[in-house]
Amino acid sequence: MRYKNYLFISLIITGLIFLSGLAHYKNNQRKIGQIIIDFKNDETGFISPDIVNKLLIQKKGELPWEAKDSLDLNMLETFLENNPYVQKAEVFSFPEGILGINIQEKQAIVRVKVEKSFYLDKFGTKLPLSKSYQPKVPTYVGELNEISKKGLLQLINFFNQDPFLKSELIKIYYKSDNFYLKLKSYDFEVEIGDMTQLQNKLQRLKIFCAYQMNSKLEKKFKLISLKFKNQIVGS
């Protein structure tokens, strides 16, 4: 009797293992028939689900694709990350034959105006211009070497931390080793100088802008210099 019980239990376990293996095999042989794309940015523009789908079709052809167990997910991630606008891509598959893709898009913070213009992201990586999307970012004019690029990124980072300054900045110049700014709501140019005491300089700029906005003085300034310690010099 005990032998029959052992045999019965063994048959049940063997059957479950067989069914589990069969289900696993069928699942891995299921073809990919749908792609779901999720963008992790609050705002995107350079790329879209349609663009990603077109890239994947160019790489793998029209859906459905080959069985899941032969699909190289790492290869697809690398392929997507080779796109100049993609910061990071994650690709994974669901049992239902669905391919999931998470994409982090690079964010342009400034447009560098040269003979062949381009954008920079916060890491200083170049992004090509796009015919379909033009982000609202300040323009930079001047020499762009390692020193000026480092200062430019630092300057924009400070501006982007302040809603008022971020909304006002429209152009940055670099000449004679100094940074100059053009603001949206004011006629004067702002001389920042170098990057020393930058937070203090920008605080003085905000105070001066508030004063100008509320002052009824008729005198108009063409240039405001912040490069002198604890001073605002207008001319």
Coordinates of N, CA, C and O in Angstrom, one line a residue, residues 153-224:
L153 N 28.5 75.0 -18.7 CA 27.6 74.0 -18.0 C 27.4 74.4 -16.6 O 26.2 74.2 -16.1
Q154 N 28.4 74.9 -15.9 CA 28.2 75.3 -14.5 C 27.2 76.5 -14.4 O 26.4 76.5 -13.6
L155 N 27.4 77.4 -15.4 CA 26.5 78.6 -15.4 C 25.0 78.2 -15.6 O 24.1 78.7 -14.9
I156 N 24.8 77.4 -16.6 CA 23.4 77.0 -16.9 C 22.8 76.1 -15.7 O 21.7 76.3 -15.4
N157 N 23.7 75.3 -15.1 CA 23.2 74.5 -14.0 C 22.7 75.5 -12.9 O 21.6 75.2 -12.3
F158 N 23.4 76.6 -12.6 CA 23.0 77.5 -11.6 C 21.7 78.2 -12.0 O 20.8 78.4 -11.2
F159 N 21.6 78.6 -13.2 CA 20.4 79.2 -13.7 C 19.1 78.3 -13.6 O 18.0 78.7 -13.3
N160 N 19.3 77.0 -14.0 CA 18.2 76.1 -14.0 C 17.7 75.7 -12.6 O 16.6 75.2 -12.5
Q161 N 18.5 76.1 -11.6 CA 18.0 75.8 -10.2 C 17.1 76.9 -9.7 O 16.5 76.8 -8.6
D162 N 17.0 78.0 -10.4 CA 16.2 79.2 -10.0 C 15.2 79.4 -11.1 O 15.5 79.8 -12.2
P163 N 13.9 79.3 -10.8 CA 12.8 79.5 -11.8 C 12.9 80.8 -12.5 O 12.6 80.9 -13.7
F164 N 13.1 81.9 -11.7 CA 13.2 83.2 -12.4 C 14.3 83.3 -13.4 O 14.1 83.7 -14.5
L165 N 15.5 83.0 -12.9 CA 16.7 83.1 -13.8 C 16.5 82.2 -15.0 O 16.9 82.5 -16.1
K166 N 16.0 81.0 -14.8 CA 15.9 80.0 -15.9 C 14.9 80.6 -16.9 O 15.2 80.4 -18.1
S167 N 13.9 81.2 -16.5 CA 12.9 81.8 -17.5 C 13.4 83.0 -18.2 O 13.0 83.3 -19.3
E168 N 14.5 83.6 -17.7 CA 15.0 84.9 -18.3 C 16.2 84.6 -19.2 O 16.3 85.4 -20.2
L169 N 16.9 83.6 -19.0 CA 18.1 83.4 -19.8 C 17.8 83.0 -21.2 O 17.2 82.0 -21.5
I170 N 18.3 83.8 -22.2 CA 18.0 83.5 -23.6 C 19.3 83.4 -24.4 O 19.4 82.7 -25.4
K171 N 20.4 84.0 -24.0 CA 21.7 83.9 -24.8 C 22.9 84.1 -23.8 O 22.8 84.9 -22.9
I172 N 23.9 83.4 -24.2 CA 25.2 83.4 -23.4 C 26.3 83.7 -24.4 O 26.4 83.0 -25.5
Y173 N 27.1 84.7 -24.1 CA 28.3 85.0 -25.0 C 29.6 84.7 -24.2 O 29.6 84.8 -23.0
Y174 N 30.6 84.3 -24.9 CA 31.9 84.2 -24.3 C 33.0 84.9 -25.2 O 33.2 84.6 -26.3
K175 N 33.5 85.9 -24.6 CA 34.5 86.7 -25.3 C 35.5 87.3 -24.2 O 35.2 87.7 -23.1
S176 N 36.8 87.3 -24.7 CA 37.9 87.8 -23.8 C 37.9 87.2 -22.4 O 38.0 87.8 -21.4
D177 N 37.6 85.9 -22.4 CA 37.7 85.0 -21.2 C 36.6 85.4 -20.2 O 36.7 85.1 -19.0
N178 N 35.6 86.1 -20.7 CA 34.4 86.4 -19.8 C 33.1 85.9 -20.4 O 33.0 85.9 -21.6
F179 N 32.2 85.6 -19.5 CA 30.8 85.3 -19.9 C 29.9 86.5 -19.8 O 30.0 87.2 -18.8
Y180 N 29.1 86.6 -20.8 CA 28.1 87.7 -20.9 C 26.7 87.0 -21.1 O 26.6 86.0 -21.8
L181 N 25.6 87.7 -20.6 CA 24.3 87.1 -20.7 C 23.3 88.1 -21.3 O 23.5 89.3 -21.2
K182 N 22.3 87.6 -22.0 CA 21.2 88.4 -22.5 C 19.9 87.8 -21.9 O 19.7 86.6 -21.9
L183 N 19.2 88.7 -21.2 CA 17.9 88.3 -20.5 C 16.7 88.7 -21.4 O 16.7 89.6 -22.1
K184 N 15.6 87.9 -21.2 CA 14.4 88.1 -22.0 C 13.7 89.5 -21.7 O 13.3 90.1 -22.6
S185 N 13.6 89.9 -20.4 CA 12.8 91.0 -20.0 C 13.6 92.3 -19.8 O 13.0 93.3 -19.4
Y186 N 14.9 92.3 -20.1 CA 15.7 93.5 -19.8 C 16.6 93.8 -21.0 O 17.1 92.9 -21.7
D187 N 16.8 95.1 -21.2 CA 17.6 95.5 -22.4 C 19.1 95.5 -22.2 O 19.8 95.4 -23.1
F188 N 19.5 95.5 -20.9 CA 21.0 95.5 -20.7 C 21.6 94.1 -20.8 O 20.9 93.1 -20.7
E189 N 22.9 94.1 -21.1 CA 23.7 92.9 -21.2 C 24.3 92.7 -19.8 O 24.6 93.7 -19.1
V190 N 24.5 91.5 -19.4 CA 25.1 91.2 -18.1 C 26.5 90.6 -18.2 O 26.6 89.6 -18.9
E191 N 27.5 91.2 -17.6 CA 28.8 90.7 -17.6 C 29.0 89.8 -16.3 O 29.0 90.4 -15.2
I192 N 29.2 88.5 -16.5 CA 29.4 87.6 -15.4 C 30.8 87.6 -15.0 O 31.2 87.5 -13.8
G193 N 31.7 87.7 -16.0 CA 33.2 87.5 -15.7 C 33.5 86.0 -15.7 O 33.0 85.2 -16.5
D194 N 34.3 85.6 -14.8 CA 34.6 84.2 -14.6 C 33.6 83.5 -13.7 O 32.6 84.1 -13.3
M195 N 33.9 82.2 -13.3 CA 32.9 81.5 -12.6 C 33.1 81.6 -11.1 O 32.4 80.9 -10.3
T196 N 34.0 82.4 -10.6 CA 34.2 82.6 -9.2 C 33.0 83.3 -8.5 O 32.4 84.2 -9.2
Q197 N 32.6 82.9 -7.3 CA 31.5 83.5 -6.6 C 30.3 83.6 -7.4 O 29.5 84.6 -7.4
L198 N 30.0 82.6 -8.2 CA 28.9 82.6 -9.1 C 27.5 82.7 -8.4 O 26.7 83.5 -8.9
Q199 N 27.3 82.0 -7.4 CA 26.1 82.1 -6.6 C 25.8 83.5 -6.1 O 24.7 84.1 -6.2
N200 N 26.9 84.1 -5.6 CA 26.8 85.5 -5.1 C 26.4 86.5 -6.3 O 25.6 87.4 -6.1
K201 N 27.1 86.3 -7.4 CA 26.8 87.1 -8.6 C 25.4 87.0 -9.0 O 24.7 88.1 -9.4
L202 N 24.9 85.8 -9.1 CA 23.5 85.6 -9.6 C 22.5 86.2 -8.6 O 21.4 86.6 -9.0
Q203 N 22.8 86.1 -7.3 CA 21.9 86.7 -6.3 C 21.9 88.2 -6.5 O 20.8 88.9 -6.4
R204 N 23.0 88.8 -6.8 CA 23.0 90.3 -7.0 C 22.3 90.6 -8.3 O 21.6 91.7 -8.4
L205 N 22.4 89.8 -9.3 CA 21.6 90.0 -10.5 C 20.1 90.0 -10.2 O 19.4 90.8 -10.8
K206 N 19.6 89.0 -9.5 CA 18.2 89.0 -9.1 C 17.8 90.2 -8.4 O 16.7 90.8 -8.7
I207 N 18.6 90.7 -7.5 CA 18.2 91.9 -6.7 C 18.2 93.1 -7.7 O 17.2 93.9 -7.6
F208 N 19.1 93.2 -8.6 CA 19.1 94.3 -9.5 C 17.9 94.3 -10.5 O 17.3 95.3 -10.8
C209 N 17.6 93.1 -10.9 CA 16.4 92.9 -11.8 C 15.1 93.4 -11.1 O 14.3 94.0 -11.7
A210 N 15.0 92.9 -9.8 CA 13.8 93.3 -9.1 C 13.8 94.9 -8.9 O 12.7 95.5 -9.0
Y211 N 14.9 95.5 -8.7 CA 15.0 96.9 -8.5 C 14.6 97.6 -9.8 O 13.9 98.6 -9.8
Q212 N 15.1 97.1 -10.9 CA 14.8 97.7 -12.2 C 13.3 97.6 -12.5 O 12.7 98.5 -13.1
M213 N 12.8 96.5 -12.2 CA 11.4 96.2 -12.5 C 10.5 97.2 -11.7 O 9.4 97.7 -12.2
N214 N 10.9 97.5 -10.5 CA 10.0 98.4 -9.6 C 10.5 99.8 -9.6 O 9.8 100.7 -9.0
S215 N 11.6 100.2 -10.2 CA 12.1 101.5 -10.1 C 11.5 102.3 -11.3 O 11.3 101.8 -12.4
K216 N 11.3 103.6 -11.0 CA 10.8 104.5 -12.0 C 11.9 105.4 -12.6 O 11.6 106.4 -13.3
L217 N 13.1 105.1 -12.3 CA 14.2 105.9 -12.8 C 14.3 105.8 -14.3 O 14.0 104.7 -14.9
E218 N 14.6 106.9 -15.0 CA 14.6 106.9 -16.4 C 15.9 106.4 -17.0 O 16.0 106.1 -18.2
K219 N 16.9 106.4 -16.2 CA 18.3 106.0 -16.7 C 18.2 104.5 -17.2 O 17.8 103.6 -16.5
K220 N 18.7 104.3 -18.4 CA 18.8 103.0 -19.0 C 20.3 102.5 -19.0 O 21.2 103.3 -19.4
F221 N 20.5 101.3 -18.6 CA 21.8 100.7 -18.6 C 22.0 99.8 -19.9 O 21.1 99.1 -20.2
K222 N 23.1 99.9 -20.5 CA 23.4 99.0 -21.6 C 24.2 97.7 -21.1 O 24.1 96.7 -21.7
L223 N 25.0 97.9 -20.0 CA 25.8 96.8 -19.5 C 25.7 96.8 -18.0 O 25.9 97.9 -17.3
I224 N 25.5 95.7 -17.4 CA 25.6 95.5 -15.9 C 26.8 94.5 -15.7 O 26.7 93.4 -16.2

